[in-house]
Coordinates of C-alpha atoms in Angstrom, one line a residue:
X515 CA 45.8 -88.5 -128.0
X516 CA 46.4 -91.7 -125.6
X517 CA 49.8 -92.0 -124.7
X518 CA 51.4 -95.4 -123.0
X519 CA 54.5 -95.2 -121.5
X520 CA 56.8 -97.7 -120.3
X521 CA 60.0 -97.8 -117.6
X522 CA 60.7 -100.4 -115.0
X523 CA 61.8 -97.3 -113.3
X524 CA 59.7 -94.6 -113.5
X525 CA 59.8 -92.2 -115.8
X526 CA 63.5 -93.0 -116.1
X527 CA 63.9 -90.9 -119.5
X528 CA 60.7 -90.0 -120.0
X529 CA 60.0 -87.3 -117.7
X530 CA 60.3 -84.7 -119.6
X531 CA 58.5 -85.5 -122.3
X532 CA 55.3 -87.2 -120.3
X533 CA 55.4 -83.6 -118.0
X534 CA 55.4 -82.0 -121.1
X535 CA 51.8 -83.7 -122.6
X536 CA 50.5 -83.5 -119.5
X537 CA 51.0 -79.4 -119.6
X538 CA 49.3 -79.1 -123.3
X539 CA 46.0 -80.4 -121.1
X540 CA 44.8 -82.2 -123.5
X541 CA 46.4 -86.3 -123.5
X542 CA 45.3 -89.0 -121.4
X543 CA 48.5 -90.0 -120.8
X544 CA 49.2 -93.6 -118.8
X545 CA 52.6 -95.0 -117.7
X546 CA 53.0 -98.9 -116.7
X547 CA 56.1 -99.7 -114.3
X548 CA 57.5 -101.6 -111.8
X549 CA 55.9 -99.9 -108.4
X550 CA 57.9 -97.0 -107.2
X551 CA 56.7 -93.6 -105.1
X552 CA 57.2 -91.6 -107.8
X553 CA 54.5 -89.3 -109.2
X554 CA 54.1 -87.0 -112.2
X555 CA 50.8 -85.1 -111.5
X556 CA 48.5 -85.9 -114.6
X557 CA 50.2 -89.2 -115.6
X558 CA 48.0 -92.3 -114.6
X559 CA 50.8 -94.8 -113.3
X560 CA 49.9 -98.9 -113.8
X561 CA 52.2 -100.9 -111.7
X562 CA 53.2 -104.8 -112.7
X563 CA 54.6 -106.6 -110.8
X564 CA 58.1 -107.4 -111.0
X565 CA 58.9 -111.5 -112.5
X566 CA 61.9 -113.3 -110.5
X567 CA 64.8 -112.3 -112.8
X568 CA 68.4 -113.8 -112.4
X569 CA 66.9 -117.2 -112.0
X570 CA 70.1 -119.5 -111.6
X571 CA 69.2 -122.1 -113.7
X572 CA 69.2 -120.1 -116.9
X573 CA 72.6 -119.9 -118.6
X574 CA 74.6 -116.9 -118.0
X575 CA 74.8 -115.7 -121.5
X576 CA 71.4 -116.1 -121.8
X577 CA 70.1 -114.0 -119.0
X578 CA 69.6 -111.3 -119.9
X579 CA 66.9 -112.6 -122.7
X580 CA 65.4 -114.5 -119.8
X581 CA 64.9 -111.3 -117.7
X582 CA 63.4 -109.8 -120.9
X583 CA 61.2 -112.1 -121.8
X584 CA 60.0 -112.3 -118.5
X585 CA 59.3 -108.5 -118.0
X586 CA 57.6 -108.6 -121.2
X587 CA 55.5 -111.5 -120.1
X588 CA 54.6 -109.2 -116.7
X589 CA 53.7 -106.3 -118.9
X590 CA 52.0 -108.4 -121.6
X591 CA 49.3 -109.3 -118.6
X592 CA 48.8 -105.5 -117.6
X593 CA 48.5 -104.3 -120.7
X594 CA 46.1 -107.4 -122.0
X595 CA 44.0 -105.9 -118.6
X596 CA 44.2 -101.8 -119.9
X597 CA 43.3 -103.1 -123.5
X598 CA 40.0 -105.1 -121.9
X599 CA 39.2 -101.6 -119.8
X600 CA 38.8 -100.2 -123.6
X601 CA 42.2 -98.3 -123.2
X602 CA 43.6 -98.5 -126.9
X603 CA 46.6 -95.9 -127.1
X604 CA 47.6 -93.6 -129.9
X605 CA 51.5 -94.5 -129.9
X606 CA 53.6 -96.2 -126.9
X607 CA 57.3 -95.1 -125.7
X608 CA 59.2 -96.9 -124.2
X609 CA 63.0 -98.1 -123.2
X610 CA 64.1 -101.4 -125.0
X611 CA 66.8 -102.0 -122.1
X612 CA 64.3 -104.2 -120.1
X613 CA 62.6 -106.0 -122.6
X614 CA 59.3 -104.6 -121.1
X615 CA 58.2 -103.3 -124.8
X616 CA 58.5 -106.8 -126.7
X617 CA 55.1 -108.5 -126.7
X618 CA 53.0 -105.7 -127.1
X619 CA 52.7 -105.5 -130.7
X620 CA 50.7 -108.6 -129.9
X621 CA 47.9 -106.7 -128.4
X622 CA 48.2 -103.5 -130.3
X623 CA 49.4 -104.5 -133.5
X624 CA 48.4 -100.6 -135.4
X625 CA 49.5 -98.8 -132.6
X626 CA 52.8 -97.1 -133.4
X627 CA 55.7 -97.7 -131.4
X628 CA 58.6 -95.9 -130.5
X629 CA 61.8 -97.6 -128.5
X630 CA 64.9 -96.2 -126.7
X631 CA 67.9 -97.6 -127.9
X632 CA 70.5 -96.4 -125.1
X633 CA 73.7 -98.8 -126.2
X634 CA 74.7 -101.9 -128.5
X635 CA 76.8 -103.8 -126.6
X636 CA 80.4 -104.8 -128.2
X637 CA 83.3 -106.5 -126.3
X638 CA 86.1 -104.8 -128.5
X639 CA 85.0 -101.1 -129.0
X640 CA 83.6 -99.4 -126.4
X641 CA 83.6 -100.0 -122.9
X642 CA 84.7 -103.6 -122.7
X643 CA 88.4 -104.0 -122.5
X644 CA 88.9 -100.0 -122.1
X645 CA 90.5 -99.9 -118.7
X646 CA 93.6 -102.5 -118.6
X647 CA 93.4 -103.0 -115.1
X648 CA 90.1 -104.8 -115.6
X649 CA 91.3 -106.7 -118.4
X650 CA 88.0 -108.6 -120.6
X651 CA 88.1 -112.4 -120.0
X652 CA 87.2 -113.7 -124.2
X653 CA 85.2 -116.7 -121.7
X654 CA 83.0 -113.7 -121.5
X655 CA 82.7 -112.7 -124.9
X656 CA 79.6 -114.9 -125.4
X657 CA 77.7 -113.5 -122.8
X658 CA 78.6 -109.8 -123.8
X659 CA 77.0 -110.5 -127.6
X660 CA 74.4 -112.2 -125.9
X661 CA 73.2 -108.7 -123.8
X662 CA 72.3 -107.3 -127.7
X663 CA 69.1 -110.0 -127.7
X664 CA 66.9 -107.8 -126.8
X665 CA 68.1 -105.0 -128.5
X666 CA 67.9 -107.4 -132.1
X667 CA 64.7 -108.7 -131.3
X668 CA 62.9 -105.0 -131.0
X669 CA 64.6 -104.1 -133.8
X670 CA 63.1 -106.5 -135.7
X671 CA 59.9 -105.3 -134.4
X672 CA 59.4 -103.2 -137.3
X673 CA 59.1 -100.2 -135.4
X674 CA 60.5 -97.0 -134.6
X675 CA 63.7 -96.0 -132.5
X676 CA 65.5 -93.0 -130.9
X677 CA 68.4 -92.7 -128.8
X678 CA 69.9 -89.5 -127.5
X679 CA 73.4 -89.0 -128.9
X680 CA 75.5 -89.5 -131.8
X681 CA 78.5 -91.6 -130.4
X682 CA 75.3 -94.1 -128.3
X683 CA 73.7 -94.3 -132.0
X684 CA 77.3 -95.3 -133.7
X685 CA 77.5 -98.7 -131.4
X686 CA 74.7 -100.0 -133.5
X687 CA 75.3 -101.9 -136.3
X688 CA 75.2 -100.6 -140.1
X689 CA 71.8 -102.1 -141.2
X690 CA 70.6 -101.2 -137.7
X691 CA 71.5 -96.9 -137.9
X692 CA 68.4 -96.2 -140.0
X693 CA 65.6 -97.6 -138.1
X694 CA 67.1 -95.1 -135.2
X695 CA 66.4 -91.5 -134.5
X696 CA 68.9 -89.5 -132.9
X697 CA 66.5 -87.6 -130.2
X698 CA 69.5 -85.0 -128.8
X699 CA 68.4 -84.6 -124.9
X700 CA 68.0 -81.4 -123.3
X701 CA 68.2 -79.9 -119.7
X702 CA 66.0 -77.5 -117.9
X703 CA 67.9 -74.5 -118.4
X704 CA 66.0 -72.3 -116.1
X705 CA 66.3 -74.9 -113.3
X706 CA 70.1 -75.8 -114.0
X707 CA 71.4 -72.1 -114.3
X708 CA 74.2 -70.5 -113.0
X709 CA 74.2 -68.1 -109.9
X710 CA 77.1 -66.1 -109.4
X711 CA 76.6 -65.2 -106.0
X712 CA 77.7 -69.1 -105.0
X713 CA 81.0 -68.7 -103.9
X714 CA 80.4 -65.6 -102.2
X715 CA 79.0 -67.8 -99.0
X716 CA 79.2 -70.6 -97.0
X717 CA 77.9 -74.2 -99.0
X718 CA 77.4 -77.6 -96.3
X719 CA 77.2 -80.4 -97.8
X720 CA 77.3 -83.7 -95.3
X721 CA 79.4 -82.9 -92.9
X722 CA 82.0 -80.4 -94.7
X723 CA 81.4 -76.6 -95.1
X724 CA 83.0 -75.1 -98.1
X725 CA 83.6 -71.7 -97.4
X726 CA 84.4 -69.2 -99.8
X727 CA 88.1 -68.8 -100.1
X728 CA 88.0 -72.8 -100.2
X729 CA 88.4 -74.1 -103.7
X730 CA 85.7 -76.7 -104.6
X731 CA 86.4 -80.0 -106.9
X732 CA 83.2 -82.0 -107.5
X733 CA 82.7 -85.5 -108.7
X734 CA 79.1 -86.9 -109.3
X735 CA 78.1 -90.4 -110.4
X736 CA 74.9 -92.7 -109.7
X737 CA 77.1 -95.0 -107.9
X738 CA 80.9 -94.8 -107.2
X739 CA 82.4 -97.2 -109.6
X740 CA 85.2 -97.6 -111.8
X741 CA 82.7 -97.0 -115.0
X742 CA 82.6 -93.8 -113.9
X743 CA 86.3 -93.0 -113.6
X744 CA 85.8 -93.2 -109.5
X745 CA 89.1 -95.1 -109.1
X746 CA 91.2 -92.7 -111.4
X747 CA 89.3 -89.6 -109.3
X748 CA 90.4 -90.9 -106.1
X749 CA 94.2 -91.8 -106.9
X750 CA 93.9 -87.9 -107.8
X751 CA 93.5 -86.8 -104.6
X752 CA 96.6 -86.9 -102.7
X753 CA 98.0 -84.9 -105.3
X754 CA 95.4 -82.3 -104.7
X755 CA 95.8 -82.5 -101.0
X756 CA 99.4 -81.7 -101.4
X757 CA 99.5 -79.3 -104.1
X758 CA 96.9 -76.9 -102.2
X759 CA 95.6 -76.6 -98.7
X760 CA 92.3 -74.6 -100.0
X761 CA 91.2 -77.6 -102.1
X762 CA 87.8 -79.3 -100.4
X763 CA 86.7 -82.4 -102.6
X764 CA 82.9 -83.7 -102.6
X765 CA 82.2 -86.9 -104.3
X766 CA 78.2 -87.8 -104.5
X767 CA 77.0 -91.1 -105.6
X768 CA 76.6 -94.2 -103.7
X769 CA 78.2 -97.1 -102.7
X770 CA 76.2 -99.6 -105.6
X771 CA 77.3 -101.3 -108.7
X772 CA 75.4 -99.4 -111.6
X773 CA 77.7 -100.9 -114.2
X774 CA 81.0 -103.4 -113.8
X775 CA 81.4 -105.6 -111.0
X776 CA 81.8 -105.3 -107.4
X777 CA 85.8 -105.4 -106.4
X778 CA 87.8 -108.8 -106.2
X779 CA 87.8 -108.4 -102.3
X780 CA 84.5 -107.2 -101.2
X781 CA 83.1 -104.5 -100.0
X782 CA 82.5 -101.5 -102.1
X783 CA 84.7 -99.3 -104.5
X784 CA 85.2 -96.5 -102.3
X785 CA 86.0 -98.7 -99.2
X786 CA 88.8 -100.5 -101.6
X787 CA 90.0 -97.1 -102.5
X788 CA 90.0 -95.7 -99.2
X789 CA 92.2 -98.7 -98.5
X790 CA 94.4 -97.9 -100.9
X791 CA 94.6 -94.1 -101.3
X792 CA 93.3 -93.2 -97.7
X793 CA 96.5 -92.8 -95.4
X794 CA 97.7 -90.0 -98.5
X795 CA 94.7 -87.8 -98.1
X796 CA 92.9 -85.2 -95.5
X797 CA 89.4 -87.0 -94.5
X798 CA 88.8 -83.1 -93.2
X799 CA 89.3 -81.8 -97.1
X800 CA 87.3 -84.9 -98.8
X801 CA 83.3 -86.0 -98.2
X802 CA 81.4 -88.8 -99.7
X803 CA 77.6 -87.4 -99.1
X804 CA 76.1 -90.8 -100.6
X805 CA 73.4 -89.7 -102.8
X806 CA 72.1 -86.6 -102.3
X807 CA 68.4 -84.3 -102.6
X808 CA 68.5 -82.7 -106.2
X809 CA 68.9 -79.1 -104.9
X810 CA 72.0 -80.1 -102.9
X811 CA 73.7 -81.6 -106.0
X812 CA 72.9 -78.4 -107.9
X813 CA 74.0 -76.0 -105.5
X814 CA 77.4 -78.3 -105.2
X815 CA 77.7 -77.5 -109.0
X816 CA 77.0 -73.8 -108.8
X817 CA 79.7 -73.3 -106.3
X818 CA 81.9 -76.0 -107.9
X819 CA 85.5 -74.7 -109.2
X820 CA 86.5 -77.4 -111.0
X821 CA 83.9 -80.1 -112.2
X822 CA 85.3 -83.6 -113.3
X823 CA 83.1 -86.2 -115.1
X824 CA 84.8 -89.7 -116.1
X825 CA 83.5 -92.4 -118.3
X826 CA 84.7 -95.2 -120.1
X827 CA 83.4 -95.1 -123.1
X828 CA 79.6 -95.7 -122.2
X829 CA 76.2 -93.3 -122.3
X830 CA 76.4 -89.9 -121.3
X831 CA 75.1 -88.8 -117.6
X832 CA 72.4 -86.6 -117.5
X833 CA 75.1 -84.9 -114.8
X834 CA 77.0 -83.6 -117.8
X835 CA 74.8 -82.1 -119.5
X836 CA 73.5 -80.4 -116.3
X837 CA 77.1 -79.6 -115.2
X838 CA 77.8 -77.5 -118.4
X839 CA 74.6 -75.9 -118.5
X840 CA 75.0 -74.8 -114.8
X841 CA 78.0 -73.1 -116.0
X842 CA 80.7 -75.1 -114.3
X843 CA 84.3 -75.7 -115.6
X844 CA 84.2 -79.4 -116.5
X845 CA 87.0 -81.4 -116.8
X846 CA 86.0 -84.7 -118.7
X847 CA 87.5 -87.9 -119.3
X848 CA 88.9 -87.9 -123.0
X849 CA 86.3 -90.8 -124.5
X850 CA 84.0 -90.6 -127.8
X851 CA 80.8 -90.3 -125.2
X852 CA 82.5 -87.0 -123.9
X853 CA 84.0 -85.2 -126.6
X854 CA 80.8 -85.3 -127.9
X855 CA 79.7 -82.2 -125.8
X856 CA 83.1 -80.9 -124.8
X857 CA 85.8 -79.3 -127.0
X858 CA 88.8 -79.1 -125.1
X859 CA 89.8 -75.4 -124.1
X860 CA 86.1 -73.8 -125.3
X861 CA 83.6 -75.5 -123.4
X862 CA 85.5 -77.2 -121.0
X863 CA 89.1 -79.6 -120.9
X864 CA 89.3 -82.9 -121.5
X865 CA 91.9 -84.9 -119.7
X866 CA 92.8 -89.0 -119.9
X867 CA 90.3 -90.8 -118.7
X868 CA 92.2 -93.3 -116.7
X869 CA 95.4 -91.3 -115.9
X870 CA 95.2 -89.6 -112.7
X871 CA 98.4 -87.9 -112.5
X872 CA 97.0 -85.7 -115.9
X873 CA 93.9 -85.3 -114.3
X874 CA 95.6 -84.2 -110.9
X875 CA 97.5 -81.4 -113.2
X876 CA 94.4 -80.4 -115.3
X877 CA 92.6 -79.5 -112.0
X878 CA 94.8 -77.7 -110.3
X879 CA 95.8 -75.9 -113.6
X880 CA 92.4 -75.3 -113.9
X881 CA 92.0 -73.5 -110.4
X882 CA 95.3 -71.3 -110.9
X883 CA 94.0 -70.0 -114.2
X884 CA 91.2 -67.4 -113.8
X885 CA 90.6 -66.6 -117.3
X886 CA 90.2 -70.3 -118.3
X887 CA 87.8 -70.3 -115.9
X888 CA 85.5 -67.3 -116.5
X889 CA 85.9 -68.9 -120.3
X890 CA 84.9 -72.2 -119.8
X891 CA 82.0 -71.2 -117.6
X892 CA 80.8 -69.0 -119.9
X893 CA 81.0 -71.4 -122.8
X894 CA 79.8 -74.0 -121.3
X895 CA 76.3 -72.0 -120.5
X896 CA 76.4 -71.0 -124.2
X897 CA 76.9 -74.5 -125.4
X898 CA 74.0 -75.5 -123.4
X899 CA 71.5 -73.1 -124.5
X900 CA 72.9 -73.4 -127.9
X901 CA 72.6 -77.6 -127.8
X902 CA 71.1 -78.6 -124.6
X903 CA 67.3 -76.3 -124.6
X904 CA 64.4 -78.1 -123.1
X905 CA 62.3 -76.5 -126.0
X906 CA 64.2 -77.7 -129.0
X907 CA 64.4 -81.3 -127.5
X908 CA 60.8 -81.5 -126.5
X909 CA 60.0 -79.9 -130.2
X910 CA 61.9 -83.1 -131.8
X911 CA 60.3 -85.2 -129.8
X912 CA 56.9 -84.3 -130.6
X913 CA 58.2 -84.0 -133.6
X914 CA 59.3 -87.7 -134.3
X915 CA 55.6 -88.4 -132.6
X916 CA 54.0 -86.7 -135.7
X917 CA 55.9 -88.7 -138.0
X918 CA 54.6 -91.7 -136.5
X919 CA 50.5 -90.8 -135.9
X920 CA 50.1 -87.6 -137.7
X921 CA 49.5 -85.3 -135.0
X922 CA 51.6 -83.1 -133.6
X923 CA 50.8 -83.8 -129.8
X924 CA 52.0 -80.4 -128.5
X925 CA 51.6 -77.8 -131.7
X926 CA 52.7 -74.1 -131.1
X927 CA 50.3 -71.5 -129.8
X928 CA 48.8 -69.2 -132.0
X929 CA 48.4 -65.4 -130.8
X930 CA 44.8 -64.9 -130.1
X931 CA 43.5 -62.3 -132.9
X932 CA 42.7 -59.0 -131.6
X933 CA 39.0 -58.0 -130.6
X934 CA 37.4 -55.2 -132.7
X935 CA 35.6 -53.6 -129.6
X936 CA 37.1 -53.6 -125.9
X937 CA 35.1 -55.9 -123.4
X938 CA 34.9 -54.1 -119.8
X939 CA 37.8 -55.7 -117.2
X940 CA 37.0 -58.5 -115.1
X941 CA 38.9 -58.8 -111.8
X942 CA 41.9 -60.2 -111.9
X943 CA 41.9 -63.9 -111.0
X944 CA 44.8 -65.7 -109.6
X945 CA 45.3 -68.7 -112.1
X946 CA 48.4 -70.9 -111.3
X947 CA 49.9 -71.9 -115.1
X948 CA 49.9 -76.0 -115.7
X949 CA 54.3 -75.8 -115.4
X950 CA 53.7 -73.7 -112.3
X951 CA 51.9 -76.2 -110.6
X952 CA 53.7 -78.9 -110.8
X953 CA 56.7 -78.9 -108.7
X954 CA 60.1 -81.0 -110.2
X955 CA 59.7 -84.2 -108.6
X956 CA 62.3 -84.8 -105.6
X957 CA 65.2 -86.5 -106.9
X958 CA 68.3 -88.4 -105.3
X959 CA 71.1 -87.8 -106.9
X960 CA 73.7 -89.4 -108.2
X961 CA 72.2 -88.0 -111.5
X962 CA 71.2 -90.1 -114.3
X963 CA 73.5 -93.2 -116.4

């Protein structure tokens, strides 16, 4: 089969399930994106060059349709090019977000189509509005409806759609629900796996050493923002620092805006914070590595002693799902987006998302309670195996790509039959297997949404 994907960021979502044709050996599979250096050995990548976007003259509620439309327009052109090369593709997957996926029914008009719906945007239900200290301006209303253009005009498409948890599927409208898969995403559970030996050494991560008697509290986000909960984690802290003097805190992400707005002053969240928190808490205890290589982030989780992920109520981070299947004892912020993979005293706690005194007493409950521990990190590995396998998510997948071309792009193996008469042994050859070969590709993490 010919598979065309599409990402402005590559393979944003799609990494999994693009490594995962390449390894069957027998897909051509082709990617178009804005340029970037990453690679997927296998994958044909098809750069386009990135349209101005945020052009001033265009109406602020209107945007975001004119950033689409534009992207579309940039894709339209590479594609039109692939489609003159003779490249005609079985199916094409894509994310909606961009508005990359939108004119291409134009050239392909057969060719199935599958979209990632990640959110419908709503100004009273979700994440607008959640946190009173960023109260929603109704001037802004009409440019909040406005962000859902893109997502109304590829549903209208007449094409197919996944998106990768229940509460994210629930945003959409009514008549909107059916034309939607739910696609439940999984983690690499041999890669994010616990190691029990972690806090028996040394860890050093920027310019802190945790050591083992210290007790570790981690915090991970793209970008250190109040979407994430970053302002409630850091008015945490100096009750922390005073409650123990074994507590070391490490807070990865950077200093962007992923989601939200910058502060009212300037500068970044964690400089405002610092401003305002800083004089209460030991800079020797606390470390802000920025964004970090992937295996530093995991080995931060494998040694972590209490785990805290906040959202408002927004898509789930690829970090929590590979927080709990690590093993660690999360503490999430109590929104639909988490309870949806944490039940409060089995798999981890929840605690309020915007109320940092709670959270301050959740954590260090947390850390004086051994058995809670040793239960939540055991459950939370069982959860994850149970809900979050790589194999069961790649298996809908190609599943849902049946449905839609009537082939199942990666069918299951069947045992070879067994020979009637022994052939004589052949040396041994060294072959190195197709998921062998390919190494994870680096990654900087803050992880995922």
């Amino acid at each position: 089969m010919k598979f065309l994907f599409l990402h402005q960021n590559y393979p944003g979502q799609f990494l999994h399930i693009a490594r995962h044709l390449v390894a069957a050996n027998r897909h051509e599979v082709v990617f178009i994106t804005e340029p970037n250096p990453n690679e997927i050995r296998g994958v044909r990548k098809v750069p386009y060059t990135r349209p101005k976007v945020d052009t001033p003259e265009t109406h602020i509620a209107a945007r975001e349709l004119d950033n689409g439309v534009r992207r579309a327009e940039a894709v339209f052109k590479t594609a039109y090019g692939l489609k003159h090369l003779g490249y005609n593709p079985d199916i094409i997957i894509g994310h909606h977000g961009w508005g990359e996926m939108l004119n291409l029914p134009d050239i392909w008009p057969k060719t199935p189509m599958l979209g990632y719906f990640e959110f419908y945007y709503q100004y009273d239900k979700a994440d607008v509005g959640f946190d009173p200290e960023f109260p929603a301006d109704p001037l802004d209303y009409p440019r909040i409806r406005a962000k859902n253009a893109i997502n109304h005009v590829a549903l209208n498409l007449g094409c197919a759609g996944q998106t990768p948890t229940q509460w994210q599927l629930s945003t959409y409208p009514d008549w909107a629900r059916p034309k939607i898969d739910l696609v439940w995403e999984g983690v690499d559970l041999k890669l994010c796996s616990p190691d029990p030996n972690a806090r028996k050494k040394s860890l050093k991560i920027g310019d802190m050493t945790i050591r083992p008697t210290d007790k570790l509290v981690t915090y991970v986000s793209r970008d250190l923002e109040p979407y994430r909960g970053f302002h409630t984690m850091m008015r945490t802290l100096p009750a922390l620092m005073r409650a123990r003097k074994d507590i070391k805190v490490v807070m990865v992400g950077g200093d962007g805006i992923s989601y939200g707005a910058s502060p009212k002053g300037g500068g970044t969240w964690r400089e405002a914070l610092l401003a305002e928190v800083g004089k209460d808490i030991d800079m020797d205890r606390v470390v802000f590595p920025g964004r970090v290589p992937y295996t530093t982030y995991l080995s931060a989780l494998r040694r972590s002693d209490a785990h805290v992920y906040l959202t408002y109520p927004f898509v789930a981070s690829w970090s929590l799902r590979e927080a709990l299947a690590i093993g660690c004892p999360v503490i999430g912020g109590d929104t639909e987006t988490v309870r949806e993979f944490i039940s409060h005293g089995e798999n981890g706690l929840l605690a309020p998302t915007l109320d940092p005194q709670a959270l301050a007493s959740t954590i260090l409950g947390l850390l004086e309670d051994k058995n809670l521990t040793r239960t939540l990190r055991t459950n939370a590995r069982a959860y994850a195996e149970r809900r979050l396998a790589m194999a069961d998510y790649l298996a809908s997948y190609c599943g849902l790509i049946e449905r839609l071309t009537g082939e199942n792009p990666a069918p299951a193996i069947e045992p070879a039959p067994a020979r009637a008469t022994p052939r004589p042994r052949q040396p041994a050859r060294r072959v190195r297997s197709e998921s062998a070969a390919e190494p994870a590709p680096r990654r900087m993490v803050a992880a995922g949404a």
